Coordinates of C-alpha atoms in Angstrom, one line a residue:
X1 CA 88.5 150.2 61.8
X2 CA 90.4 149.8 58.6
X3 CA 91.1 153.0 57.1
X4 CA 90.2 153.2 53.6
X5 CA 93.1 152.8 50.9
X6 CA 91.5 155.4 48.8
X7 CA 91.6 158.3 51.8
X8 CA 95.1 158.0 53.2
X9 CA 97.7 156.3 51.3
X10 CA 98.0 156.9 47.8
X11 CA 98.0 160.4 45.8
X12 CA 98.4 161.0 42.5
X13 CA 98.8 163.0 39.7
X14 CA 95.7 165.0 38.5
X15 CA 97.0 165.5 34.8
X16 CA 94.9 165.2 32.2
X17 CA 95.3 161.7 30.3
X18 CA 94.6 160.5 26.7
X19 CA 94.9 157.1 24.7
X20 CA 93.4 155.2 22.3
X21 CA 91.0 152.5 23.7
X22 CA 90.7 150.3 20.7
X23 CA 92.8 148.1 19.1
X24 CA 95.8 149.0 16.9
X25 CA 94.9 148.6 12.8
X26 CA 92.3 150.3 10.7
X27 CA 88.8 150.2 10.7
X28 CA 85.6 151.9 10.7
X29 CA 85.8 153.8 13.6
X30 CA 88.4 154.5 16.5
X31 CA 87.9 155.8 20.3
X32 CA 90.4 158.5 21.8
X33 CA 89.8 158.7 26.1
X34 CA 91.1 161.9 27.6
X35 CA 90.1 161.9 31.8
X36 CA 91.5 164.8 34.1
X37 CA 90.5 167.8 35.3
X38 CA 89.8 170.3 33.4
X39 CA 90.2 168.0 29.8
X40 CA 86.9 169.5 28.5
X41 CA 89.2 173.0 28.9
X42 CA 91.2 171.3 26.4
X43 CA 88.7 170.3 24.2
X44 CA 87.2 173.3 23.7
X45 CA 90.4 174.6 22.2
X46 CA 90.0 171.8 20.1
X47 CA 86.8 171.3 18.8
X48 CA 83.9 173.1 16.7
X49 CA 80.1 171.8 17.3
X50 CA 78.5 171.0 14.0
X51 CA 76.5 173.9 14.2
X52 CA 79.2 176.3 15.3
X53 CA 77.4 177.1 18.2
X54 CA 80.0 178.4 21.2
X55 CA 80.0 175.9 24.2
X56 CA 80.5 177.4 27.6
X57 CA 79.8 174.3 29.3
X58 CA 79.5 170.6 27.5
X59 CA 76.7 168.5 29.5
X60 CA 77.3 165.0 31.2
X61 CA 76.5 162.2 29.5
X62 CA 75.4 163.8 25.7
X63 CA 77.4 163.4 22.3
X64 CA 78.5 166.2 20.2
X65 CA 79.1 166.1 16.7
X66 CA 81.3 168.5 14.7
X67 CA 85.2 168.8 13.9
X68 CA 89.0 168.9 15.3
X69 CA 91.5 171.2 14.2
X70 CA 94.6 171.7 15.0
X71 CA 94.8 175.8 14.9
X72 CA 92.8 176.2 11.5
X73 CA 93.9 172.9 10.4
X74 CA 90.9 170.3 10.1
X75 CA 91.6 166.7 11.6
X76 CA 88.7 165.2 11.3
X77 CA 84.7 164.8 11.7
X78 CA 84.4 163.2 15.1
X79 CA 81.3 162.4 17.7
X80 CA 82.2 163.7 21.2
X81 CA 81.1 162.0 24.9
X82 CA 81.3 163.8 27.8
X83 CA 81.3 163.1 31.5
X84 CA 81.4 165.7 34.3
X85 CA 83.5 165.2 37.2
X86 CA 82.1 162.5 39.4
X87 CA 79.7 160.9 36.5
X88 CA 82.6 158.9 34.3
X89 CA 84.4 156.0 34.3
X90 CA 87.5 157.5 36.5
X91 CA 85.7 159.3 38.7
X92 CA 86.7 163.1 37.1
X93 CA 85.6 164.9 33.6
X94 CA 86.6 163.3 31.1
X95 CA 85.5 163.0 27.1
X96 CA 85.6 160.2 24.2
X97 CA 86.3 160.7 21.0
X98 CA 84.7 158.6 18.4
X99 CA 86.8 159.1 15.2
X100 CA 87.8 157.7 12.2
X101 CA 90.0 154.5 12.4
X102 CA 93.0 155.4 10.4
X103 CA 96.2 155.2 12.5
X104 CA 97.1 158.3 11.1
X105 CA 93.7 159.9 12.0
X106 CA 94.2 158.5 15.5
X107 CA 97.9 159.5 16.2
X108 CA 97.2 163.0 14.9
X109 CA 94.4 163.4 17.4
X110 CA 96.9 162.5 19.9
X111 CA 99.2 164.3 19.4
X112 CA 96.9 167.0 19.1
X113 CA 95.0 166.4 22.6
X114 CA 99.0 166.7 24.1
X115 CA 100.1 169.5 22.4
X116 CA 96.9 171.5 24.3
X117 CA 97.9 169.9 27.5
X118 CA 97.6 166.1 28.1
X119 CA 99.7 163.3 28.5
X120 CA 99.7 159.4 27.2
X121 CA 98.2 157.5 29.9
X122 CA 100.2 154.7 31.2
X123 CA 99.3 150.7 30.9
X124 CA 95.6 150.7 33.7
X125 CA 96.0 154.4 34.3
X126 CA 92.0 154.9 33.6
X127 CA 90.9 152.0 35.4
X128 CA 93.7 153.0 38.6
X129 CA 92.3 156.2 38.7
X130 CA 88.5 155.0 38.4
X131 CA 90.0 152.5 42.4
X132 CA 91.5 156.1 43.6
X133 CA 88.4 157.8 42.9
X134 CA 86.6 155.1 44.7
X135 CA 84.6 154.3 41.5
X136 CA 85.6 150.4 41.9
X137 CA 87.3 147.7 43.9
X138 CA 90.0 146.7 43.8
X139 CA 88.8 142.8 42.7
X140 CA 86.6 144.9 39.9
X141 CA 89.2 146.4 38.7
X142 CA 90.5 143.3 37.7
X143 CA 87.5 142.0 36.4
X144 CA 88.1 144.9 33.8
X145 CA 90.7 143.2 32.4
X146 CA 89.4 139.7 32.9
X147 CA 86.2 140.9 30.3
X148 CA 89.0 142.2 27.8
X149 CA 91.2 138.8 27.9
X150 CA 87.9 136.8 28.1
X151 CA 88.2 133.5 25.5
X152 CA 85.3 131.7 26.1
X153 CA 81.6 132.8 27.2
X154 CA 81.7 131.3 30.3
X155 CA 85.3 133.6 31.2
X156 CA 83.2 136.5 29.6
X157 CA 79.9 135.3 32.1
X158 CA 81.8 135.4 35.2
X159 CA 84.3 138.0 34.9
X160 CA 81.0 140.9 34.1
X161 CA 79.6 139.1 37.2
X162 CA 82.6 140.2 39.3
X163 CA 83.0 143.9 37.4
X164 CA 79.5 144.1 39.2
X165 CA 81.4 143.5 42.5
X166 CA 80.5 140.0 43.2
X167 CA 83.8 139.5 45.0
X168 CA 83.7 142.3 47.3
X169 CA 80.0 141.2 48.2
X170 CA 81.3 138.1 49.4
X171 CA 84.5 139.4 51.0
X172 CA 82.4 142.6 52.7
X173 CA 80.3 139.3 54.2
X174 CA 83.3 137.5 55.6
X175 CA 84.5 141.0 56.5
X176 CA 81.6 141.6 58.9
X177 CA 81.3 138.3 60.1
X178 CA 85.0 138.7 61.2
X179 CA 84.3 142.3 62.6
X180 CA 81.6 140.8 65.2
X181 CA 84.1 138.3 66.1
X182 CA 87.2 141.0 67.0
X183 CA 84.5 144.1 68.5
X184 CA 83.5 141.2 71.3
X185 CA 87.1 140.1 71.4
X186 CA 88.1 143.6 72.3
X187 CA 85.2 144.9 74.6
X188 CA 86.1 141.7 76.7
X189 CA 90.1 143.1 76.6
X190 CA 89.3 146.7 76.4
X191 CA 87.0 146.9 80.1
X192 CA 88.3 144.2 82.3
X193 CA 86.6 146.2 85.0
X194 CA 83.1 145.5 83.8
X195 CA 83.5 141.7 85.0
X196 CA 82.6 140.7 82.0
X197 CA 82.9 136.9 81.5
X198 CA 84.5 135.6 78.0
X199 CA 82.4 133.4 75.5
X200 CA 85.3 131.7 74.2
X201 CA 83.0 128.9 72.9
X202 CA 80.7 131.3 71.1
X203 CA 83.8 133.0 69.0
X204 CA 85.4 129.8 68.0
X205 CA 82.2 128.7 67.1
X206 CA 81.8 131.8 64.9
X207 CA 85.1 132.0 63.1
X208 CA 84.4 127.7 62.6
X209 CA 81.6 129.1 60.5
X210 CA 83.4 132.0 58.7
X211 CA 86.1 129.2 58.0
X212 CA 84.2 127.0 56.5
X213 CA 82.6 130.1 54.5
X214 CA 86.2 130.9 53.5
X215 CA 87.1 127.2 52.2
X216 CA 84.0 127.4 50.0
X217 CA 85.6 130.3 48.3
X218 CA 89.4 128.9 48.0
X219 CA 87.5 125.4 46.7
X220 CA 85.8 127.6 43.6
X221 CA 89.2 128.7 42.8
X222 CA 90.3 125.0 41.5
X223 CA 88.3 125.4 38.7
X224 CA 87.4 129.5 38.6
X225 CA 91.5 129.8 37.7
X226 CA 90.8 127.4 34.7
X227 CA 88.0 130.2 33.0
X228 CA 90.5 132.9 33.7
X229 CA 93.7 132.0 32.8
X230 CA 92.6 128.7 30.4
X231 CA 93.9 125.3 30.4
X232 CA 97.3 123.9 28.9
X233 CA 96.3 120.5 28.2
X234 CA 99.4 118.2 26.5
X235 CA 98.8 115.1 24.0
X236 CA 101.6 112.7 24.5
X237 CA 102.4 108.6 23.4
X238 CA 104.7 106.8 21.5
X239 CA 104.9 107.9 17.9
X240 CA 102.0 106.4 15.6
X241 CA 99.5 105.8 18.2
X242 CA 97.2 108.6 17.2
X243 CA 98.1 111.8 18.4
X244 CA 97.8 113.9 15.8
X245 CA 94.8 112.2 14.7
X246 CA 93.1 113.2 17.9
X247 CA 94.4 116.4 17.4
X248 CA 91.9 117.1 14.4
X249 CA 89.6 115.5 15.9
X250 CA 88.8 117.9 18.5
X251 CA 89.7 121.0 16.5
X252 CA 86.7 119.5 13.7
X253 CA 90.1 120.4 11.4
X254 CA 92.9 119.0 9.6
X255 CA 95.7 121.1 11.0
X256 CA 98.1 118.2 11.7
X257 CA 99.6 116.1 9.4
X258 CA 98.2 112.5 9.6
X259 CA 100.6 109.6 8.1
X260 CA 101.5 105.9 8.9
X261 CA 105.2 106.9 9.3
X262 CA 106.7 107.4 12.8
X263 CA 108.0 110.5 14.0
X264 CA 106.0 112.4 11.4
X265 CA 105.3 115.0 14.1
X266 CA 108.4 116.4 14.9
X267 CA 107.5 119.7 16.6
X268 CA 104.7 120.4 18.8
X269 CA 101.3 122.0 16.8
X270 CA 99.2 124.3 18.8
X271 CA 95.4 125.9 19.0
X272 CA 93.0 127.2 21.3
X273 CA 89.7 125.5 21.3
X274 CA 86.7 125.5 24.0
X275 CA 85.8 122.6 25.9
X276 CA 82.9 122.2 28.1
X277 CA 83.1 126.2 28.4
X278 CA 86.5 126.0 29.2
X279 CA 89.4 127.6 26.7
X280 CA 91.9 124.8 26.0
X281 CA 95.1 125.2 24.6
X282 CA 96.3 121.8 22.9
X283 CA 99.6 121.0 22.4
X284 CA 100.1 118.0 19.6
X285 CA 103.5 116.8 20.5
X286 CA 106.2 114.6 19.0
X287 CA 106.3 111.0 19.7
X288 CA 108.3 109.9 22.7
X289 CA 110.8 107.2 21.5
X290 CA 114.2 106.6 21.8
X291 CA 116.3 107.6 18.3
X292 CA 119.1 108.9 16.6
X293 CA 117.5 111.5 14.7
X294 CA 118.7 114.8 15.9
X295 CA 116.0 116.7 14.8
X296 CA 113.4 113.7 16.0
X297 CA 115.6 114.2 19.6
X298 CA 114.5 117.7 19.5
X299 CA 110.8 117.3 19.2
X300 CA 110.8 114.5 21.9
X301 CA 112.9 117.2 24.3
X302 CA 109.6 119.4 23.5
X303 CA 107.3 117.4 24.7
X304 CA 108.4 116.4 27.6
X305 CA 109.1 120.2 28.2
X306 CA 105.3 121.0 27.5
X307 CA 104.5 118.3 29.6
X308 CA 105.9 120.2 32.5
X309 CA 103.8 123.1 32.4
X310 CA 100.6 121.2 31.4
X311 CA 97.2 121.5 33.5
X312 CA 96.5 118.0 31.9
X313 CA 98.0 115.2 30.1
X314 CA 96.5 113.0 27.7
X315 CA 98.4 110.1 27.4
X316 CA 97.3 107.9 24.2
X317 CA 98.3 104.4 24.0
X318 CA 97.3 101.9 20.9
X319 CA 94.6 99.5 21.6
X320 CA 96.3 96.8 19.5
X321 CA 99.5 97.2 20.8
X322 CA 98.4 96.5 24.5
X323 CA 100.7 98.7 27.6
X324 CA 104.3 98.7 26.2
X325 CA 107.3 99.1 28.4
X326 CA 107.8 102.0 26.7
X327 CA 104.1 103.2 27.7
X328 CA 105.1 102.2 31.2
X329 CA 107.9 104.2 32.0
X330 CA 105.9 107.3 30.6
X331 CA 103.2 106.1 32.6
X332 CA 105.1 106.1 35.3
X333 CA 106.4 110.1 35.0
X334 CA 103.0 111.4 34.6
X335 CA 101.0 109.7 36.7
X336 CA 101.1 112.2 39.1
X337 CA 99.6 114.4 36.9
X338 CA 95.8 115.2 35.9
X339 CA 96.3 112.3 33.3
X340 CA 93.4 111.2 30.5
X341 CA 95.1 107.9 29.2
X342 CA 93.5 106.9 26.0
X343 CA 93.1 103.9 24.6
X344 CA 92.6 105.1 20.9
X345 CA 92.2 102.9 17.8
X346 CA 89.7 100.7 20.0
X347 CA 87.7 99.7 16.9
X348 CA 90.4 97.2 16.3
X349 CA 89.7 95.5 19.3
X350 CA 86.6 93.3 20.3
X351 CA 84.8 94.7 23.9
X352 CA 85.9 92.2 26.0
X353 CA 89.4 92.6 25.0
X354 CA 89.0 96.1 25.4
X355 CA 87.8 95.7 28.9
X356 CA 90.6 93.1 30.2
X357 CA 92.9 96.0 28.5
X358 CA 91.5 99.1 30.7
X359 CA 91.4 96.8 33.3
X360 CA 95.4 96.1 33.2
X361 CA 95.9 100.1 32.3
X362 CA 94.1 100.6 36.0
X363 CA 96.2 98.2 37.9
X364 CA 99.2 99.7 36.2
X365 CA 98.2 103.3 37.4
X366 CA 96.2 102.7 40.3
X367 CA 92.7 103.9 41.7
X368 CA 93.2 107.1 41.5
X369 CA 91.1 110.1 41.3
X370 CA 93.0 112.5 39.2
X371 CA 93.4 109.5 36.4
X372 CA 90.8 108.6 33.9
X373 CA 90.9 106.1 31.3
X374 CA 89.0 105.7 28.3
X375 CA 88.9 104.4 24.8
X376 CA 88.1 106.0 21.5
X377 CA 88.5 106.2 17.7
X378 CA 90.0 109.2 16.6
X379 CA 90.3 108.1 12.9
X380 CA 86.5 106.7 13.2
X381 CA 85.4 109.9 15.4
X382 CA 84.4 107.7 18.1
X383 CA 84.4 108.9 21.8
X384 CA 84.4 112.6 21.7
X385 CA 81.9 113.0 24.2
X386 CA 82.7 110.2 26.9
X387 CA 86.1 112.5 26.3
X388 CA 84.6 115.6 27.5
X389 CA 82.6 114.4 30.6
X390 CA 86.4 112.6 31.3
X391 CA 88.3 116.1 30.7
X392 CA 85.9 117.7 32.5
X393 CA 85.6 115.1 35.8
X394 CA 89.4 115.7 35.8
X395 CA 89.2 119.8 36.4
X396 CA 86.8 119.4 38.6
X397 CA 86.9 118.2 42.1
X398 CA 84.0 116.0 43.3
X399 CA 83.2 118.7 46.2
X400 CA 82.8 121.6 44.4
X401 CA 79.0 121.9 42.6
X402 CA 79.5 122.2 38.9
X403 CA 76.1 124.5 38.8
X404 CA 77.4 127.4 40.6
X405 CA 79.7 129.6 38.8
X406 CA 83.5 130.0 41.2
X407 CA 83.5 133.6 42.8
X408 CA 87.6 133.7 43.1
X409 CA 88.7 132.9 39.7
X410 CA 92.0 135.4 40.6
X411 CA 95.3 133.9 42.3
X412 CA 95.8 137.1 44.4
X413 CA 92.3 136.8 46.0
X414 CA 93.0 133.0 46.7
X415 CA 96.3 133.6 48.6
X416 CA 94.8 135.9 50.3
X417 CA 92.3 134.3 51.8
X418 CA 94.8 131.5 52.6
X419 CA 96.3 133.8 54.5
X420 CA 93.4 134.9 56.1
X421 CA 92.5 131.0 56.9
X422 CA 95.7 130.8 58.5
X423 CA 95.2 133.7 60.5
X424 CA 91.6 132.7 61.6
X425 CA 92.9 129.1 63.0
X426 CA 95.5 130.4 64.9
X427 CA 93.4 133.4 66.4
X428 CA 90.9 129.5 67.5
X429 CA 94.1 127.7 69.0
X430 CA 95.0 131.5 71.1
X431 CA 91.1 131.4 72.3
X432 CA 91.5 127.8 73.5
X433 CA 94.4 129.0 74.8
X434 CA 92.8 132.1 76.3
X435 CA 95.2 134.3 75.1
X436 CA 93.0 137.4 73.9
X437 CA 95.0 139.5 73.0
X438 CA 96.8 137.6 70.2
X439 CA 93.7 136.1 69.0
X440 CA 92.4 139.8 68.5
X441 CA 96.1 140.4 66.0
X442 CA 95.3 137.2 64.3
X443 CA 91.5 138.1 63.7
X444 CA 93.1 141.6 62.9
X445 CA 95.6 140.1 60.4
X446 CA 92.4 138.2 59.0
X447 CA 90.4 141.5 58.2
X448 CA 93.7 143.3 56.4
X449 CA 94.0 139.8 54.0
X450 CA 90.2 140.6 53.3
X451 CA 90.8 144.3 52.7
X452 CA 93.9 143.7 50.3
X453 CA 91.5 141.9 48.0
X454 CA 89.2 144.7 47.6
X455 CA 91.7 147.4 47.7
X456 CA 91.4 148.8 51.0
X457 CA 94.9 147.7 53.0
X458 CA 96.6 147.4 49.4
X459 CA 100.5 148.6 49.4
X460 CA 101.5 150.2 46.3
X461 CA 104.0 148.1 44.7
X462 CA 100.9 145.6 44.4
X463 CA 98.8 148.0 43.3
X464 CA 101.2 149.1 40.4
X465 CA 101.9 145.8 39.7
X466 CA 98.5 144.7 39.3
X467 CA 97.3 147.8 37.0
X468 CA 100.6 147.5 34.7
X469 CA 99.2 144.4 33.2
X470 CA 96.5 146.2 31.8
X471 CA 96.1 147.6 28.7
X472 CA 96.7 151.2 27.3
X473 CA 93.2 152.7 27.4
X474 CA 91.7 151.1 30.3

């Protein structure tokens, strides 16, 4: 049995930590955490109930209203929460205070709460302490900060689904399935005596179906990385094919500036915008053609640069100017791309010309299925939609149901259980090869991959790695 991660490995400091949970700036109201043992100690040095009523002991889970000083200095009118030990966030007794949101309110009261004993908590420290004190998992504890970064509703949707431990559901599943597997594995290897006769067929035929339970999983990550993370998604063309135009389109805003002159654009705009769910980060670049103009050079360097770290590229091409050499040799650098090529000012075209047009584009590209090839009006606001279903066909892979919302939306989970695939076909070619023993330390190898993702085989320099991303406060 895997030893839990919580028990064995890790200790930590028990001092008593404080920071402010919302964001920097002024407003209404501002929340202090303080979590460690003993922190309501503090607090009592601290604080004076409305009614002046001595506290000997403040109750889990109530609010407190009345004042902070600092000796007989008054701080400010605050509303306390408290949490006993076992009942909060973290795991130990903690408190929140609701204050004022002044800056100055807020860096008085810390400096206060460490004067009387606490520290600043580091970048995750509350939600790291909340895994040690076995009050998450590990993939929930990243769902915490998933929630915070959330863009879009859909991000927001499936990260509270995880925070709920949706991912350790599904990886205790596999985990069990796996277990089976290894405990008749091992009684087989452990009591030779018992002539006990191997069912080699049965466990392949087993870890065939955790497999394929597995794949499911790393498929949901093609597009469950997309709501986490969000999508870089690059317009590119020649200059004056419509670019910018399509630009404003989408936002619903004139942000770019639209003009019959080439190389207008000479630096890439950007903005976030949400497509089919999905957050979307456009780039508008500069044109791509050959010319003297330093600064023109410049912009065209920038585009291809964004190109390169693009999820998709939108290639636009002008209808009345047909496929130009120009377009071709583009063409020919990003078609291995996710590439949307866009046959934009299509009203100047009849649809049979049209046609015989998208017809050549597809010869020129080739059937394939990360390309898609439309036509539009971005000046006429023409085409928006068969745009979206186009964007979205490209994300999304035709084997993966669009109705059910990806489980592993994290890269470390999806490596892992590559790993763990690995580990479960080779333990399949030692059966067939009726060596037990080594398919037992692949099947083992299989069930640590599974425990990294929920925390439970986790070595620390991923652990601090993954909580310093976090925020101070969480």
């Amino acid at each position: 049995m895997t030893k839990s991660y919580n028990e064995n490995i890790i200790p930590y400091d028990k001092d008593i930590i404080c920071a402010c949970a919302t964001a920097v700036g002024n407003s209404a109201i501002g929340i202090i955490r303080c979590s460690g043992k003993d922190s309501q100690e503090l607090l009592k040095k601290i604080f004076k109930p409305h009614n002046r009523e001595k506290i000997d002991r403040f109750k889990s889970h109530h609010a407190y209203y009345g004042k902070l000083y600092d000796n007989d200095i008054l701080i400010d009118d605050v509303l306390i929460l408290t949490f006993s030990d076992g009942k909060s966030f973290t795991g130990e007794e903690s408190f929140e205070i609701n204050c004022h949101g002044s800056m100055v309110v807020i860096s008085l009261i810390l400096r206060l709460l460490c004067k009387n004993g606490a520290r600043t908590a580091e970048p995750g420290e509350f939600s790291k302490r909340a895994f040690l004190n076995n009050k998450l998992d590990l993939s929930s504890a990243e769902a915490v900060m998933d929630i915070v970064n959330a863009s879009t509703d859909k991000a927001a949707h499936i990260a509270a689904q995880q925070l709920t431990g949706r991912v350790k559901r599904e990886i205790d599943l596999l985990k069990d399935k796996t277990s089976d597997v290894l405990s008749a594995i091992e009684v087989y290897i452990d009591y030779p005596e018992e002539d006990l006769t191997p069912d080699i067929n049965k466990w392949i035929s087993q870890i065939h179906i955790i497999l394929d339970e597995n794949k499911q999983l790393i498929a949901g990550f093609a597009r469950g990385k997309y709501f986490r993370t969000g999508i870089r998604m690059a317009l590119l063309g020649r200059t004056n094919v419509g670019k910018s135009t399509l630009f404003n389109y989408i936002l619903n805003d004139d942000k770019a500036i639209v003009s019959d002159i080439h190389g207008t654009t000479r630096d890439y705009l950007d903005a976030t915008v949400t497509i089919c769910g999905y957050g979307v980060k456009i780039f508008d670049t500069a044109g791509l053609r050959q010319t003297d103009d330093p600064i023109e050079k410049e912009g065209t360097r920038r585009s291809v640069e964004i190109s390169e770290s693009a999820d998709i590229i939108v290639y636009l091409l002008s209808a009345d100017d047909g496929i130009t050499n120009i377009d071709k040799e583009n063409l020919e650098r990003y078609k291995k791309n996710k590439l949307l090529c866009i046959l934009n000012k299509s009203d100047l075209l009849e649809a049979r010309e049209l046609d015989t047009l998208k017809n050549d584009l597809q010869k020129e590209l080739g059937n394939k299925s990360n390309i898609k090839i439309i036509h539009m009006s971005a000046l006429h606001r023409k085409g928006l939609e068969e745009f979206n279903n186009s964007f979205k066909k490209l994300l999304i892979s035709s084997d993966i149901a669009d109705s059910t919302d990806p489980t592993i939306t994290n890269e470390r989970h999806a490596i892992l259980l590559e790993q763990a695939e690995s580990a479960l076909a080779s333990a399949i070619m030692r059966l067939r090869e009726e060596s037990l023993d080594l398919a037992a330390f692949d099947i083992r190898s299989a069930l640590n991959y599974y425990g990294e993702i929920t925390g439970e085989v986790t070595p620390d320099d991923i652990l601090n790695k993954i909580f310093s991303t976090f925020c101070v406060g969480k």
